[in-house]
Amino acid sequence: MQGSRYSILSLLREALRGQAGWKPAWRDAQPQPAYDVVIAGGGGHGLATAYYLARRYGVKRVAVVEKGWIGNGNIGRNTTIIRSNYLLAGNVPFYECSLKLWEGLEQDINYNAMVSQRGVLNLFHSDAQRNAYIRRGNAMRLHGVDAQLLDAGAVRRRLPFLDHENARFPVQGGLLQKRGGTVRHDAVAWGYARAADRLGVDIIQNCEVTGIRMKNGRAVGVETTRGFIGAGKVGLACAGNSSRVAAMAGLRLPMESHVLQAFVSEGLKPFIDCVVTFGAGHFYISQSDKGGLVFGGDIDGYNSFAQRGNMPVIEDVCESGMALMPRIGRVRLLRHWGGLMDMTMDGSPIIDRTPVDALYLNAGWCYGGFKATPASGLCFAHLIARDAPHPVATAYRLDRFGRGAVIDEKGMGAQPNLH
């Protein structure tokens, strides 16, 4: 572990000095004429990619270009959940790799990201759902991933406040992954940014990509609001704006952009000790360290590039929450926000080279973006550095839709082709 910059003594000192002595966690870098690699997008995936490029693959001249400020995008607009409870062989190894990276993240980047492995419990409400969760749990166990099936009594003892006898959606049990949980999302951005900066990565904020310059069919850099930046290789990690940025290189991606809203209630005494998902609707909830209920549900059904939601979805999410936990009807909503999802038609991501030489793509994360952050960064860095897919991301090819090799995972949330 590198030397820590924060300690009890430093906290006490700054408390007495009016918090006036803290130094920036990363440099406000100015763009250089050229780099070995330029990553477009300074969210969690872009920062993690830059960090692993420098840390594991020895690429030193790396820049991350972000149109706003670090932490403004999806990395700060999600419900902080981490898990690897997937079914299909194309997904399980990747998300398990990500969960293992989460487990060592704080030691790796020397930053308190508040990793909390409090467990993720997926409830089921019918015999058919039970069978589906048994199948998923068995698939996880075959890949060495922890999974435990709970019956109705075990769920009732753990979560007595649920509406277990609901006439339409009686709780019959749940699939528990104990190693799942939550991580403080903005700490992930700040931690990766600081760690990458320490390795010499230039993090260039308030610098929007306006074009991708090509020469003889090869990407040679990016046009930005702060001028042209040359690059040996260009990586796109632009979250919900992937299709718009890829179009600058003449690419049309197989995805749509939708808004996904998330919500936080007023602070309450602790009563939810894990992440709970409602299998009869699409609703998930946990409780933050400050006591607020953090929850979400379906995407906004129409295409949009706006980072704001609408009232019908708020009503729909709250109805699902009331069906599962009637007592939260008296809780006041403190705030909500919208993140922009680029969603592939099979609900799984793309980490691959593009038809343009030296242009690489990391996109289409749907609901899975936050929990995938470390593995996404590692696999994208591996791809850029070695021009070959990482062993756990070989299924995430761009051409899988043309080949009929889709990864139609049903356990990750809503996807556009179901709306």
Tab-separated table of C-alpha atoms in Angstrom:
chain	number	residue	atom	x	y	z
A	1	MET	CA	0.000	0.000	0.000
A	2	GLN	CA	1.195	3.486	-0.782
A	3	GLY	CA	1.482	6.016	2.034
A	4	SER	CA	-1.871	7.348	3.156
A	5	ARG	CA	-2.645	11.054	2.775
A	6	TYR	CA	-5.455	10.989	5.303
A	7	SER	CA	-5.279	10.208	9.014
A	8	ILE	CA	-7.009	11.040	12.269
A	9	LEU	CA	-4.380	13.694	12.940
A	10	SER	CA	-4.909	15.335	9.542
A	11	LEU	CA	-8.688	15.339	10.076
A	12	LEU	CA	-8.286	16.992	13.487
A	13	ARG	CA	-5.808	19.509	12.120
A	14	GLU	CA	-8.079	20.553	9.276
A	15	ALA	CA	-11.113	20.709	11.554
A	16	LEU	CA	-9.274	23.315	13.610
A	17	ARG	CA	-8.136	25.205	10.494
A	18	GLY	CA	-11.562	25.461	8.884
A	19	GLN	CA	-10.779	22.740	6.288
A	20	ALA	CA	-8.511	25.242	4.526
A	21	GLY	CA	-5.381	23.125	4.226
A	22	TRP	CA	-6.459	20.220	2.055
A	23	LYS	CA	-4.582	19.790	-1.201
A	24	PRO	CA	-6.369	18.696	-4.405
A	25	ALA	CA	-6.597	14.925	-4.675
A	26	TRP	CA	-5.484	15.058	-8.311
A	27	ARG	CA	-3.823	17.609	-10.606
A	28	ASP	CA	-5.896	19.862	-12.835
A	29	ALA	CA	-3.865	18.764	-15.847
A	30	GLN	CA	-3.504	20.810	-18.994
A	31	PRO	CA	-3.813	18.904	-22.283
A	32	GLN	CA	-0.501	17.952	-23.911
A	33	PRO	CA	-0.087	17.769	-27.696
A	34	ALA	CA	-0.137	13.955	-27.752
A	35	TYR	CA	-0.368	10.830	-25.594
A	36	ASP	CA	0.054	7.109	-26.082
A	37	VAL	CA	-3.592	6.596	-25.070
A	38	VAL	CA	-6.477	9.052	-24.695
A	39	ILE	CA	-9.599	7.855	-22.890
A	40	ALA	CA	-12.744	9.813	-23.761
A	41	GLY	CA	-14.921	9.818	-20.645
A	42	GLY	CA	-13.860	10.495	-17.058
A	43	GLY	CA	-16.474	8.383	-15.286
A	44	GLY	CA	-15.725	5.294	-13.257
A	45	HIS	CA	-14.911	3.127	-16.273
A	46	GLY	CA	-12.675	5.713	-17.925
A	47	LEU	CA	-10.740	6.434	-14.733
A	48	ALA	CA	-10.383	2.739	-13.904
A	49	THR	CA	-9.114	2.073	-17.435
A	50	ALA	CA	-6.480	4.787	-17.122
A	51	TYR	CA	-5.436	3.497	-13.710
A	52	TYR	CA	-4.977	-0.099	-14.872
A	53	LEU	CA	-3.240	1.015	-18.070
A	54	ALA	CA	-0.638	2.776	-15.972
A	55	ARG	CA	-0.525	0.356	-13.053
A	56	ARG	CA	-0.719	-3.080	-14.672
A	57	TYR	CA	0.273	-2.529	-18.278
A	58	GLY	CA	2.967	0.120	-17.902
A	59	VAL	CA	1.460	2.642	-20.318
A	60	LYS	CA	2.704	5.969	-18.965
A	61	ARG	CA	1.480	8.676	-21.345
A	62	VAL	CA	-2.245	8.394	-20.673
A	63	ALA	CA	-4.912	11.118	-20.574
A	64	VAL	CA	-8.542	11.008	-19.492
A	65	VAL	CA	-10.721	13.651	-21.156
A	66	GLU	CA	-13.933	14.534	-19.317
A	67	LYS	CA	-16.499	17.059	-20.584
A	68	GLY	CA	-17.545	18.089	-17.065
A	69	TRP	CA	-15.926	17.463	-13.715
A	70	ILE	CA	-14.991	14.153	-12.143
A	71	GLY	CA	-17.996	12.572	-10.427
A	72	ASN	CA	-20.653	14.463	-12.365
A	73	GLY	CA	-21.808	11.606	-14.598
A	74	ASN	CA	-23.235	8.159	-13.967
A	75	ILE	CA	-20.628	7.336	-11.334
A	76	GLY	CA	-22.483	9.756	-9.054
A	77	ARG	CA	-25.970	8.793	-10.278
A	78	ASN	CA	-26.561	5.190	-9.278
A	79	THR	CA	-27.610	3.076	-6.302
A	80	THR	CA	-24.101	1.848	-5.395
A	81	ILE	CA	-24.889	-1.881	-5.635
A	82	ILE	CA	-22.227	-4.496	-6.349
A	83	ARG	CA	-22.901	-8.193	-7.055
A	84	SER	CA	-21.960	-11.065	-9.352
A	85	ASN	CA	-25.187	-13.114	-9.255
A	86	TYR	CA	-25.491	-13.720	-12.990
A	87	LEU	CA	-26.636	-16.795	-14.904
A	88	LEU	CA	-24.919	-16.986	-18.276
A	89	ALA	CA	-21.379	-18.179	-18.871
A	90	GLY	CA	-20.533	-14.990	-20.777
A	91	ASN	CA	-21.323	-12.852	-17.740
A	92	VAL	CA	-20.542	-14.791	-14.548
A	93	PRO	CA	-16.700	-14.824	-14.814
A	94	PHE	CA	-16.600	-11.132	-15.699
A	95	TYR	CA	-18.790	-9.918	-12.836
A	96	GLU	CA	-17.077	-12.269	-10.386
A	97	CYS	CA	-13.753	-10.782	-11.468
A	98	SER	CA	-15.245	-7.371	-10.768
A	99	LEU	CA	-16.475	-8.387	-7.313
A	100	LYS	CA	-13.039	-9.722	-6.409
A	101	LEU	CA	-11.495	-6.431	-7.520
A	102	TRP	CA	-14.018	-4.561	-5.337
A	103	GLU	CA	-12.930	-6.699	-2.371
A	104	GLY	CA	-9.349	-5.482	-2.715
A	105	LEU	CA	-10.016	-2.038	-4.144
A	106	GLU	CA	-9.365	0.062	-1.058
A	107	GLN	CA	-5.963	-1.514	-0.505
A	108	ASP	CA	-5.163	-1.276	-4.213
A	109	ILE	CA	-5.897	2.430	-4.657
A	110	ASN	CA	-5.307	3.406	-1.025
A	111	TYR	CA	-8.675	5.104	-0.658
A	112	ASN	CA	-11.665	4.453	1.586
A	113	ALA	CA	-14.454	3.592	-0.860
A	114	MET	CA	-16.722	2.275	1.936
A	115	VAL	CA	-16.990	-1.220	0.466
A	116	SER	CA	-19.818	-2.909	2.401
A	117	GLN	CA	-20.463	-6.596	1.647
A	118	ARG	CA	-23.817	-6.643	3.390
A	119	GLY	CA	-25.391	-9.147	0.970
A	120	VAL	CA	-27.817	-8.955	-1.968
A	121	LEU	CA	-31.119	-10.830	-1.623
A	122	ASN	CA	-33.308	-11.431	-4.715
A	123	LEU	CA	-36.842	-12.326	-3.615
A	124	PHE	CA	-39.042	-14.793	-5.504
A	125	HIS	CA	-42.843	-14.972	-5.395
A	126	SER	CA	-43.856	-18.031	-7.434
A	127	ASP	CA	-42.780	-21.605	-8.110
A	128	ALA	CA	-41.530	-20.638	-11.544
A	129	GLN	CA	-39.374	-17.884	-10.084
A	130	ARG	CA	-38.011	-20.276	-7.464
A	131	ASN	CA	-36.959	-22.678	-10.189
A	132	ALA	CA	-35.294	-19.855	-12.117
A	133	TYR	CA	-33.355	-18.735	-9.046
A	134	ILE	CA	-32.318	-22.302	-8.256
A	135	ARG	CA	-30.941	-22.540	-11.776
A	136	ARG	CA	-29.125	-19.238	-11.410
A	137	GLY	CA	-27.708	-20.194	-8.020
A	138	ASN	CA	-26.470	-23.521	-9.385
A	139	ALA	CA	-24.801	-21.728	-12.312
A	140	MET	CA	-23.093	-19.376	-9.878
A	141	ARG	CA	-21.875	-22.240	-7.686
A	142	LEU	CA	-20.504	-24.065	-10.737
A	143	HIS	CA	-18.392	-20.954	-11.419
A	144	GLY	CA	-17.209	-20.810	-7.812
A	145	VAL	CA	-19.479	-17.894	-6.879
A	146	ASP	CA	-21.280	-17.905	-3.521
A	147	ALA	CA	-25.063	-18.385	-3.634
A	148	GLN	CA	-27.576	-19.453	-0.995
A	149	LEU	CA	-31.275	-20.200	-1.450
A	150	LEU	CA	-33.454	-19.008	1.458
A	151	ASP	CA	-36.956	-20.327	2.110
A	152	ALA	CA	-39.885	-18.148	3.167
A	153	GLY	CA	-39.172	-18.593	6.878
A	154	ALA	CA	-35.542	-17.544	6.556
A	155	VAL	CA	-36.515	-14.419	4.618
A	156	ARG	CA	-39.210	-13.590	7.189
A	157	ARG	CA	-36.738	-13.838	10.059
A	158	ARG	CA	-34.248	-11.594	8.283
A	159	LEU	CA	-36.713	-9.055	6.840
A	160	PRO	CA	-39.831	-9.125	9.060
A	161	PHE	CA	-41.095	-5.778	7.740
A	162	LEU	CA	-41.869	-7.076	4.224
A	163	ASP	CA	-45.465	-7.766	3.171
A	164	HIS	CA	-44.929	-11.542	3.220
A	165	GLU	CA	-48.618	-12.416	2.806
A	166	ASN	CA	-49.292	-10.063	-0.082
A	167	ALA	CA	-52.222	-11.582	-1.995
A	168	ARG	CA	-50.627	-11.039	-5.411
A	169	PHE	CA	-46.923	-11.324	-4.537
A	170	PRO	CA	-46.418	-13.542	-1.458
A	171	VAL	CA	-42.736	-13.854	-0.536
A	172	GLN	CA	-41.766	-17.501	-1.030
A	173	GLY	CA	-38.003	-17.105	-0.518
A	174	GLY	CA	-34.927	-15.550	-2.036
A	175	LEU	CA	-31.499	-16.080	-3.564
A	176	LEU	CA	-28.787	-14.550	-1.374
A	177	GLN	CA	-25.284	-13.580	-2.395
A	178	LYS	CA	-23.537	-12.682	0.853
A	179	ARG	CA	-20.504	-11.121	-0.851
A	180	GLY	CA	-22.646	-8.606	-2.715
A	181	GLY	CA	-23.395	-5.216	-1.206
A	182	THR	CA	-22.700	-1.536	-1.791
A	183	VAL	CA	-19.779	0.820	-2.383
A	184	ARG	CA	-19.705	4.601	-2.016
A	185	HIS	CA	-19.947	5.643	-5.678
A	186	ASP	CA	-18.302	9.060	-5.651
A	187	ALA	CA	-15.448	7.719	-3.517
A	188	VAL	CA	-14.812	5.257	-6.327
A	189	ALA	CA	-14.382	8.134	-8.790
A	190	TRP	CA	-12.211	10.149	-6.442
A	191	GLY	CA	-10.124	7.147	-5.443
A	192	TYR	CA	-9.415	6.040	-9.012
A	193	ALA	CA	-8.719	9.644	-10.043
A	194	ARG	CA	-6.204	10.135	-7.245
A	195	ALA	CA	-4.545	6.773	-7.835
A	196	ALA	CA	-4.281	7.347	-11.602
A	197	ASP	CA	-2.934	10.857	-11.074
A	198	ARG	CA	-0.215	9.480	-8.803
A	199	LEU	CA	0.854	7.220	-11.671
A	200	GLY	CA	1.181	10.191	-14.017
A	201	VAL	CA	-2.173	10.030	-15.799
A	202	ASP	CA	-3.396	13.457	-16.939
A	203	ILE	CA	-7.033	13.994	-15.922
A	204	ILE	CA	-8.348	16.813	-18.092
A	205	GLN	CA	-11.686	18.130	-16.861
A	206	ASN	CA	-14.121	20.486	-18.606
A	207	CYS	CA	-12.820	19.284	-21.960
A	208	GLU	CA	-15.508	17.915	-24.276
A	209	VAL	CA	-14.694	15.686	-27.224
A	210	THR	CA	-16.157	17.271	-30.357
A	211	GLY	CA	-14.636	15.018	-32.989
A	212	ILE	CA	-12.382	12.052	-33.679
A	213	ARG	CA	-9.617	12.796	-36.156
A	214	MET	CA	-8.724	9.957	-38.512
A	215	LYS	CA	-5.954	9.452	-41.025
A	216	ASN	CA	-5.956	6.603	-43.530
A	217	GLY	CA	-8.698	4.820	-41.597
A	218	ARG	CA	-6.919	5.109	-38.269
A	219	ALA	CA	-7.846	7.232	-35.232
A	220	VAL	CA	-4.999	9.627	-34.503
A	221	GLY	CA	-6.538	11.789	-31.781
A	222	VAL	CA	-9.566	13.700	-30.565
A	223	GLU	CA	-10.832	17.182	-31.288
A	224	THR	CA	-11.904	18.855	-28.062
A	225	THR	CA	-13.169	22.173	-26.777
A	226	ARG	CA	-9.571	22.730	-25.635
A	227	GLY	CA	-7.965	21.890	-28.941
A	228	PHE	CA	-6.704	18.793	-30.712
A	229	ILE	CA	-5.079	16.045	-28.643
A	230	GLY	CA	-3.093	13.455	-30.554
A	231	ALA	CA	-3.162	9.820	-29.484
A	232	GLY	CA	-1.597	6.526	-30.487
A	233	LYS	CA	-4.837	4.878	-29.406
A	234	VAL	CA	-8.258	6.274	-28.461
A	235	GLY	CA	-10.607	4.546	-26.013
A	236	LEU	CA	-14.276	5.482	-25.742
A	237	ALA	CA	-15.844	5.121	-22.271
A	238	CYS	CA	-18.630	7.667	-22.603
A	239	ALA	CA	-21.511	5.934	-20.782
A	240	GLY	CA	-24.885	7.131	-22.118
A	241	ASN	CA	-23.265	9.262	-24.804
A	242	SER	CA	-21.398	6.377	-26.459
A	243	SER	CA	-23.534	6.378	-29.591
A	244	ARG	CA	-23.070	10.113	-30.115
A	245	VAL	CA	-19.285	10.010	-29.673
A	246	ALA	CA	-18.877	6.862	-31.775
A	247	ALA	CA	-20.846	8.576	-34.547
A	248	MET	CA	-17.986	11.089	-34.781
A	249	ALA	CA	-15.961	8.234	-36.259
A	250	GLY	CA	-18.788	7.153	-38.557
A	251	LEU	CA	-19.902	4.254	-36.348
A	252	ARG	CA	-23.518	3.323	-35.639
A	253	LEU	CA	-23.771	1.284	-32.451
A	254	PRO	CA	-26.480	-1.323	-31.672
A	255	MET	CA	-27.832	0.511	-28.645
A	256	GLU	CA	-30.282	3.089	-27.325
A	257	SER	CA	-29.919	5.698	-24.584
A	258	HIS	CA	-32.431	5.827	-21.729
A	259	VAL	CA	-32.705	7.566	-18.379
A	260	LEU	CA	-32.571	5.494	-15.199
A	261	GLN	CA	-33.759	7.236	-12.057
A	262	ALA	CA	-32.656	6.615	-8.477
A	263	PHE	CA	-34.076	7.872	-5.198
A	264	VAL	CA	-33.058	8.640	-1.605
A	265	SER	CA	-35.436	9.081	1.320
A	266	GLU	CA	-35.035	10.986	4.554
A	267	GLY	CA	-32.777	9.387	7.141
A	268	LEU	CA	-34.255	6.560	9.257
A	269	LYS	CA	-32.992	4.283	11.989
A	270	PRO	CA	-31.220	1.219	10.544
A	271	PHE	CA	-33.627	-1.594	9.638
A	272	ILE	CA	-32.453	-2.995	6.251
A	273	ASP	CA	-29.187	-4.880	6.609
A	274	CYS	CA	-28.758	-5.946	2.951
A	275	VAL	CA	-29.763	-5.034	-0.581
A	276	VAL	CA	-33.264	-6.353	-1.385
A	277	THR	CA	-34.774	-6.782	-4.836
A	278	PHE	CA	-38.489	-7.311	-5.485
A	279	GLY	CA	-38.855	-10.179	-7.935
A	280	ALA	CA	-42.506	-9.508	-8.813
A	281	GLY	CA	-41.763	-5.998	-10.016
A	282	HIS	CA	-38.558	-4.209	-10.777
A	283	PHE	CA	-37.578	-2.565	-7.513
A	284	TYR	CA	-34.421	-2.642	-5.394
A	285	ILE	CA	-33.606	-0.979	-2.101
A	286	SER	CA	-30.883	-0.672	0.513
A	287	GLN	CA	-30.154	1.708	3.369
A	288	SER	CA	-27.218	4.096	3.380
A	289	ASP	CA	-24.872	4.678	6.293
A	290	LYS	CA	-26.703	7.960	6.934
A	291	GLY	CA	-30.037	6.137	7.185
A	292	GLY	CA	-31.564	7.127	3.861
A	293	LEU	CA	-33.358	4.491	1.810
A	294	VAL	CA	-31.655	4.210	-1.576
A	295	PHE	CA	-33.887	2.653	-4.231
A	296	GLY	CA	-34.774	2.463	-7.913
A	297	GLY	CA	-36.742	0.573	-10.541
A	298	ASP	CA	-37.398	0.608	-14.257
A	299	ILE	CA	-35.871	2.859	-16.877
A	300	ASP	CA	-37.784	5.683	-18.497
A	301	GLY	CA	-39.209	3.898	-21.526
A	302	TYR	CA	-38.379	6.486	-24.180
A	303	ASN	CA	-35.006	7.365	-25.679
A	304	SER	CA	-33.366	10.443	-24.185
A	305	PHE	CA	-30.020	12.128	-23.584
A	306	ALA	CA	-31.383	14.188	-20.670
A	307	GLN	CA	-30.161	13.456	-17.142
A	308	ARG	CA	-33.560	13.982	-15.574
A	309	GLY	CA	-36.562	11.757	-15.096
A	310	ASN	CA	-40.323	12.097	-15.116
A	311	MET	CA	-43.240	11.700	-12.728
A	312	PRO	CA	-44.841	8.496	-14.156
A	313	VAL	CA	-41.677	6.495	-13.440
A	314	ILE	CA	-41.475	7.952	-9.935
A	315	GLU	CA	-45.057	6.786	-9.337
A	316	ASP	CA	-44.308	3.346	-10.801
A	317	VAL	CA	-41.197	2.833	-8.659
A	318	CYS	CA	-42.956	3.971	-5.495
A	319	GLU	CA	-45.888	1.624	-6.211
A	320	SER	CA	-43.491	-1.310	-6.472
A	321	GLY	CA	-41.881	-0.268	-3.210
A	322	MET	CA	-45.261	-0.046	-1.479
A	323	ALA	CA	-46.219	-3.527	-2.717
A	324	LEU	CA	-43.100	-4.935	-1.076
A	325	MET	CA	-42.829	-2.689	1.998
A	326	PRO	CA	-46.108	-0.886	2.809
A	327	ARG	CA	-44.503	1.024	5.681
A	328	ILE	CA	-42.337	3.153	3.384
A	329	GLY	CA	-45.485	4.940	2.207
A	330	ARG	CA	-45.060	7.323	5.138
A	331	VAL	CA	-41.423	8.081	4.365
A	332	ARG	CA	-40.576	11.388	2.709
A	333	LEU	CA	-38.556	11.379	-0.489
A	334	LEU	CA	-35.460	13.535	-0.087
A	335	ARG	CA	-34.124	13.637	-3.642
A	336	HIS	CA	-33.871	11.751	-6.901
A	337	TRP	CA	-31.689	11.927	-9.973
A	338	GLY	CA	-31.369	10.472	-13.458
A	339	GLY	CA	-28.384	8.736	-15.033
A	340	LEU	CA	-28.016	8.158	-18.750
A	341	MET	CA	-27.767	4.490	-19.832
A	342	ASP	CA	-26.561	3.296	-23.206
A	343	MET	CA	-28.375	0.000	-23.542
A	344	THR	CA	-27.669	-2.823	-25.963
A	345	MET	CA	-30.527	-4.974	-27.204
A	346	ASP	CA	-29.341	-8.053	-25.278
A	347	GLY	CA	-28.623	-6.120	-22.085
A	348	SER	CA	-24.908	-6.994	-22.027
A	349	PRO	CA	-21.927	-4.687	-22.617
A	350	ILE	CA	-19.395	-4.252	-25.408
A	351	ILE	CA	-15.626	-4.190	-24.793
A	352	ASP	CA	-13.965	-4.491	-28.155
A	353	ARG	CA	-11.989	-2.925	-30.956
A	354	THR	CA	-14.011	-1.039	-33.547
A	355	PRO	CA	-13.749	-1.217	-37.344
A	356	VAL	CA	-11.616	1.955	-37.097
A	357	ASP	CA	-7.971	1.195	-36.385
A	358	ALA	CA	-6.720	2.352	-32.963
A	359	LEU	CA	-10.259	3.131	-31.788
A	360	TYR	CA	-11.598	1.017	-28.915
A	361	LEU	CA	-15.074	0.832	-27.415
A	362	ASN	CA	-16.361	0.289	-23.872
A	363	ALA	CA	-20.150	0.785	-23.898
A	364	GLY	CA	-23.671	-0.623	-23.516
A	365	TRP	CA	-23.675	-1.285	-19.773
A	366	CYS	CA	-27.415	-0.931	-19.217
A	367	TYR	CA	-27.986	-1.472	-15.486
A	368	GLY	CA	-24.610	-3.120	-14.905
A	369	GLY	CA	-22.276	-0.176	-15.174
A	370	PHE	CA	-21.414	0.601	-11.575
A	371	LYS	CA	-20.831	-2.917	-10.286
A	372	ALA	CA	-18.692	-3.617	-13.351
A	373	THR	CA	-16.394	-0.623	-12.827
A	374	PRO	CA	-13.146	-2.362	-11.753
A	375	ALA	CA	-13.378	-5.264	-14.214
A	376	SER	CA	-14.515	-2.957	-16.993
A	377	GLY	CA	-11.444	-0.799	-16.459
A	378	LEU	CA	-9.123	-3.785	-16.201
A	379	CYS	CA	-10.491	-5.513	-19.301
A	380	PHE	CA	-10.571	-2.334	-21.370
A	381	ALA	CA	-6.992	-1.544	-20.362
A	382	HIS	CA	-5.963	-5.085	-21.302
A	383	LEU	CA	-7.641	-4.740	-24.695
A	384	ILE	CA	-6.020	-1.379	-25.440
A	385	ALA	CA	-2.566	-2.405	-24.239
A	386	ARG	CA	-2.419	-5.853	-25.870
A	387	ASP	CA	-4.931	-5.605	-28.717
A	388	ALA	CA	-6.586	-8.776	-27.437
A	389	PRO	CA	-9.636	-9.294	-25.191
A	390	HIS	CA	-9.133	-10.087	-21.530
A	391	PRO	CA	-9.984	-13.767	-20.792
A	392	VAL	CA	-13.114	-12.849	-18.781
A	393	ALA	CA	-14.463	-10.447	-21.433
A	394	THR	CA	-14.184	-12.528	-24.598
A	395	ALA	CA	-17.962	-12.641	-25.043
A	396	TYR	CA	-18.387	-8.860	-25.184
A	397	ARG	CA	-17.641	-8.509	-28.888
A	398	LEU	CA	-19.164	-5.759	-31.008
A	399	ASP	CA	-20.102	-8.120	-33.822
A	400	ARG	CA	-22.078	-10.580	-31.678
A	401	PHE	CA	-25.387	-9.141	-32.860
A	402	GLY	CA	-24.527	-9.940	-36.468
A	403	ARG	CA	-23.270	-13.414	-35.564
A	404	GLY	CA	-26.287	-14.243	-33.405
A	405	ALA	CA	-24.070	-14.685	-30.344
A	406	VAL	CA	-26.096	-12.410	-28.064
A	407	ILE	CA	-25.808	-12.696	-24.272
A	408	ASP	CA	-29.483	-12.435	-23.387
A	409	GLU	CA	-29.103	-12.250	-19.624
A	410	LYS	CA	-32.431	-11.746	-17.808
A	411	GLY	CA	-31.048	-11.069	-14.364
A	412	MET	CA	-29.577	-7.615	-14.798
A	413	GLY	CA	-32.629	-5.368	-15.042
A	414	ALA	CA	-34.715	-3.831	-17.768
A	415	GLN	CA	-33.455	-3.634	-21.336
A	416	PRO	CA	-34.804	-1.689	-24.308
A	417	ASN	CA	-36.123	-4.647	-26.265
A	418	LEU	CA	-38.512	-5.447	-23.407
A	419	HIS	CA	-40.160	-2.010	-23.456
